[in-house]
Structure formats: C-alpha cells, structure tokens
mmCIF file of C-alpha atoms in Angstrom:
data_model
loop_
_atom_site.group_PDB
_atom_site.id
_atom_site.type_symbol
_atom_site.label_atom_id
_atom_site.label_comp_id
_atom_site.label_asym_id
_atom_site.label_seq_id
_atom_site.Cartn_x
_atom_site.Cartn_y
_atom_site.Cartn_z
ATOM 1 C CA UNK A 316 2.836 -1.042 -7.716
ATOM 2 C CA UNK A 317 0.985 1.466 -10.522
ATOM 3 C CA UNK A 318 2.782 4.736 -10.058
ATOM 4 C CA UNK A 319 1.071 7.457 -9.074
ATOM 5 C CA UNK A 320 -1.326 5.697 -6.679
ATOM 6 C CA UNK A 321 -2.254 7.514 -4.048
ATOM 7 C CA UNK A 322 -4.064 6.050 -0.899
ATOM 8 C CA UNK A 323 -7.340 8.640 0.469
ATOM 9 C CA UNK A 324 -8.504 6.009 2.575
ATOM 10 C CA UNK A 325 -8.512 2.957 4.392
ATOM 11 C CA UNK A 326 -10.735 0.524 6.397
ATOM 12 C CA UNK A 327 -10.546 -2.177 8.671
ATOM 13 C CA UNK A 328 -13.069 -4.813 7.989
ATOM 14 C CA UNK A 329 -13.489 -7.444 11.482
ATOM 15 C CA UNK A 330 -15.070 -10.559 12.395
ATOM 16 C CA UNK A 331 -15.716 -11.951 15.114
ATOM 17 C CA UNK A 332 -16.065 -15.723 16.162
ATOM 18 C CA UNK A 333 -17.832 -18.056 16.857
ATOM 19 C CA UNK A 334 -21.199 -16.438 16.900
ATOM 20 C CA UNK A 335 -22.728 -15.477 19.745
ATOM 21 C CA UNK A 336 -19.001 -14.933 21.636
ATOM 22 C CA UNK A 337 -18.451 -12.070 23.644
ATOM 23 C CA UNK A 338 -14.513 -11.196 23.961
ATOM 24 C CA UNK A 339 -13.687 -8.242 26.899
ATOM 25 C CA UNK A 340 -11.106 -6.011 25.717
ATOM 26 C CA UNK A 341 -10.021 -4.262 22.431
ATOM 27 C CA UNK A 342 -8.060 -4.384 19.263
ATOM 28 C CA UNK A 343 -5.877 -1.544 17.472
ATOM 29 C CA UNK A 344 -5.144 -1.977 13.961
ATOM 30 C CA UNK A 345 -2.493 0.063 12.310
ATOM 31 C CA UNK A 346 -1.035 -0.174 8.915
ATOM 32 C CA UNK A 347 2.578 0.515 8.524
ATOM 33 C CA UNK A 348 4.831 0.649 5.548
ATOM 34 C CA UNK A 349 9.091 1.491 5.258
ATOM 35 C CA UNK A 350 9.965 4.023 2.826
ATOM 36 C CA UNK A 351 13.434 5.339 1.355
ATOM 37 C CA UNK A 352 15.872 3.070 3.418
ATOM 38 C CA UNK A 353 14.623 1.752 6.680
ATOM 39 C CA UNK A 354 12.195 4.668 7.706
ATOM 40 C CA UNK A 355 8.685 3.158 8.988
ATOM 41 C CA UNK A 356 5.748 4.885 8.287
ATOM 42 C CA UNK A 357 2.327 5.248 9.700
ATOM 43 C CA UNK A 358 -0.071 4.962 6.804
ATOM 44 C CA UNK A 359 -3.075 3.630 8.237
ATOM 45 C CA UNK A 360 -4.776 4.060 11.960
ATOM 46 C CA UNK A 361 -7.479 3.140 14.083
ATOM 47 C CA UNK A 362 -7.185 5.538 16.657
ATOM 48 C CA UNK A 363 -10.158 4.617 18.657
ATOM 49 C CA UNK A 364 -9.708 0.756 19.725
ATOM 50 C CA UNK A 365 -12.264 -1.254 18.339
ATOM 51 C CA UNK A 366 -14.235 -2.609 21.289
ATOM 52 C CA UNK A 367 -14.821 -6.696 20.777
ATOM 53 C CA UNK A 368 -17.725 -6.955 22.806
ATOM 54 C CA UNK A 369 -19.349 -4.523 20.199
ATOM 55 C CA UNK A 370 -18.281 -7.098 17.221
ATOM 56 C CA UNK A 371 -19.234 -9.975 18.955
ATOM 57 C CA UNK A 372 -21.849 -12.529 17.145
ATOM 58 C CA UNK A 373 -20.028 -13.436 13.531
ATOM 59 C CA UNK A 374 -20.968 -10.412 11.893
ATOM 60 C CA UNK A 375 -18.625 -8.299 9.905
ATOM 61 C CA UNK A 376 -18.086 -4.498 10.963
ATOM 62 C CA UNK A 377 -15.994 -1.921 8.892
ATOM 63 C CA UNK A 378 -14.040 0.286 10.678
ATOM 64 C CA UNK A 379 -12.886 3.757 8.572
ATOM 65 C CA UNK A 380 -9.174 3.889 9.590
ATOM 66 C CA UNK A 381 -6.940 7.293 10.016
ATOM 67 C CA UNK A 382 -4.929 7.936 6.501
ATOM 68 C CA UNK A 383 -2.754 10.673 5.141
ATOM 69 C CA UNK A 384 -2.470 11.023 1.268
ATOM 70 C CA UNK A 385 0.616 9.031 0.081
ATOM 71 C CA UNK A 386 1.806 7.727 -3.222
ATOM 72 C CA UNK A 387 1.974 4.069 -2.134
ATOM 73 C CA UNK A 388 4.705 3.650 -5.485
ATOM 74 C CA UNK A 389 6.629 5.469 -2.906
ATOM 75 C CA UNK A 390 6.949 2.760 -0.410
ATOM 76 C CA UNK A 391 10.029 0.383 -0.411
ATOM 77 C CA UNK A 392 8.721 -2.601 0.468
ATOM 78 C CA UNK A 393 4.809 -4.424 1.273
ATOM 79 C CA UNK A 394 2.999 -3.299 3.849
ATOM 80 C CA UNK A 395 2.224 -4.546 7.086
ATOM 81 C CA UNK A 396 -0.733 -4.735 9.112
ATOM 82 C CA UNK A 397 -0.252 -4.495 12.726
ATOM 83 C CA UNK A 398 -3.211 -5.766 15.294
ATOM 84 C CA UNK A 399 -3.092 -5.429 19.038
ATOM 85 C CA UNK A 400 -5.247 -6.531 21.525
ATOM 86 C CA UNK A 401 -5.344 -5.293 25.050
ATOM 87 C CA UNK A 402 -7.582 -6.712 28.056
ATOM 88 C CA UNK A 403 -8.146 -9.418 26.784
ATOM 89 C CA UNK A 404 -8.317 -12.819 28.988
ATOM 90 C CA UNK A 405 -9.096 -15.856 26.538
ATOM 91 C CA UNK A 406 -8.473 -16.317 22.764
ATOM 92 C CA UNK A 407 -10.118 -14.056 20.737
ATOM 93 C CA UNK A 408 -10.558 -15.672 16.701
ATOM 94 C CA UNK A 409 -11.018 -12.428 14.552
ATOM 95 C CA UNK A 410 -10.991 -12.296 10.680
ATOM 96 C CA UNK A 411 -9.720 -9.297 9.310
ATOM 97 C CA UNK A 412 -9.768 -7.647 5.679
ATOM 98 C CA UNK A 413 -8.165 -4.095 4.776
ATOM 99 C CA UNK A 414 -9.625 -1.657 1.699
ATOM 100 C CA UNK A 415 -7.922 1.127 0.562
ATOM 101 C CA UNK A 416 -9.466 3.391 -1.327
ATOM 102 C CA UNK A 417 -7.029 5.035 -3.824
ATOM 103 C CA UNK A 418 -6.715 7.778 -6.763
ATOM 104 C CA UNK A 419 -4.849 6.823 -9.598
ATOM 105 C CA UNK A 420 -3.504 10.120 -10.628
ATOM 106 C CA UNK A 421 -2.308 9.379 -14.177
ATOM 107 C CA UNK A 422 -5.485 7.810 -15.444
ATOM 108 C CA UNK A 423 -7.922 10.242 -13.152
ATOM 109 C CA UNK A 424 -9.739 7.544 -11.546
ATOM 110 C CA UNK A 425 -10.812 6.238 -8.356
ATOM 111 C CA UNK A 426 -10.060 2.602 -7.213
ATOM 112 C CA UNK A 427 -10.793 0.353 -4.520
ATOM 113 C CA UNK A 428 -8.230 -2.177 -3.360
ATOM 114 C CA UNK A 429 -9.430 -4.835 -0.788
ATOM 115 C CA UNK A 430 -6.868 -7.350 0.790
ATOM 116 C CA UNK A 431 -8.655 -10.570 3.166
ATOM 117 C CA UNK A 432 -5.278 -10.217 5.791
ATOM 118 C CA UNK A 433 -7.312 -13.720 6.678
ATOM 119 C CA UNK A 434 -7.851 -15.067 10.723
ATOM 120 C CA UNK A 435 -5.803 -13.940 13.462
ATOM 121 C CA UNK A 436 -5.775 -15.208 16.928
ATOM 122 C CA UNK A 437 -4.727 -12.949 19.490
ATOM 123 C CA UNK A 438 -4.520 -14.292 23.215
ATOM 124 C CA UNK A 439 -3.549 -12.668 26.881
ATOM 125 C CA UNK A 440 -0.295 -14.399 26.111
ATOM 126 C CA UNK A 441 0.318 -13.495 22.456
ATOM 127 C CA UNK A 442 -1.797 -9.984 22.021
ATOM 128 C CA UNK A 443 -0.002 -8.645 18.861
ATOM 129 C CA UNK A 444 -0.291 -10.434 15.666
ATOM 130 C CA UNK A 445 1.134 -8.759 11.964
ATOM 131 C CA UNK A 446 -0.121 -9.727 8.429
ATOM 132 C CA UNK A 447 1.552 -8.790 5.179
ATOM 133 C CA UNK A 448 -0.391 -6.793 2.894
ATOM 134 C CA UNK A 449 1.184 -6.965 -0.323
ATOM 135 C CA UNK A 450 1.060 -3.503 -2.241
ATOM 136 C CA UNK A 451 3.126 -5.052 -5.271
ATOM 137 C CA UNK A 452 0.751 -6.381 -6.036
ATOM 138 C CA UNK A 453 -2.192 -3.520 -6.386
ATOM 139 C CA UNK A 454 -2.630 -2.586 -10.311
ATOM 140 C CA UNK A 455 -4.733 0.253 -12.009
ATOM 141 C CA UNK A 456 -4.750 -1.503 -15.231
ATOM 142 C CA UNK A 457 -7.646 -3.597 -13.887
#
C-alpha cells in the first residue's frame, strides 16, 4: 500500500441473478480491516440493508457505503468484505464489486480503486459470506 492514501469513500456495486429473479430479504455489506495488533476496524458500511427484491433482474446497482477518512497504509493486514443476508428463504446468486474512492495526499490527487470481490451465494442456511479485498495491492503510481 502507497502511503498516505486515504479512503473518502466507498461503494458497494451488486448483481443480481438470474434475470428476472426476485429474492425476499436483504443484504448488509460492511468492510472491515485490523489495525495495530489485532484491533478490527469498521471502515466501510451499508447501514441501510440493501433490499434484493429492489436489485432483482441482472442489473447492476451501486450502493454509496458509510466511510470515515483513514490512511489505509495504516492498516495491518487486507481487508475484508463482510456480506449478510437476512430473510432470506432460497439461494440468492449476487455479484459484488467494491470502489473506494481515495486521496493520495503526497501527490495531491484523487484516485479510484475498484476491486470485483466476484459471486457470492448466500442461502437461509449459510447467510454470511466474506471476500478478501486486497489493499496491498492498491498503488498511486498508476
């Protein structure tokens, strides 16, 4: 990780499928990261639950996440990407993608990072799934 990155926003990005599906229930996405030794930290939210019926049909939604500035050099290790489902009754297939939108404060630039976290199936059974989103490897020298 660039130092002096610092993360001003975030953004879910979620797909539903197949087309023309329409999954009850809804999906919280967090972002969480450990800094110094083993202390977690909240560095991404969706604090309203995204509501599948509303993504149903195969298109792609973006959904602004909750951030707090951070310097993600900061952070010990990758992040992780947390997704929960709740009310759900049958599988629900969603793709996800995250994009942060950081400053790099050495070179006074904005930068957008985007990570495809890939597909994620989430059922009554198994409702939480977690995706690595690897910070180490972001770089402002792009």
């Amino acid at each position: 990780m660039a130092e002096g990155i610092v993360l001003r926003g975030a953004a879910a990005l979620v797909t539903t499928a197949p087309p023309g599906a329409s999954p009850a229930g809804s999906v919280s996405i967090m972002v969480t990261a450990k800094a110094l030794a083993e202390i977690d930290l909240l560095i991404a939210k969706r604090c309203v639950d995204i509501v599948l019926a509303d993504a149903a049909g195969g298109g792609e939604r973006s959904y602004e996440m909750v951030t707090r500035p951070i310097r993600l050099d900061t952070l010990r290790s990758d992040a992780a990407v947390v997704i929960r489902a709740t009310g759900i009754v049958e599988r629900t297939d969603l793709g996800l993608a995250v994009r942060f939108e950081v400053d790099d404060r050495f070179k006074q630039r904005p930068l957008v990072f985007h990570h495809d976290c890939g597909n994620v199936c989430l059922t009554a059974e198994s409702p939480v799934a977690t995706r690595l989103l690897p910070l180490s490897r972001f770089r402002s020298d792009q």
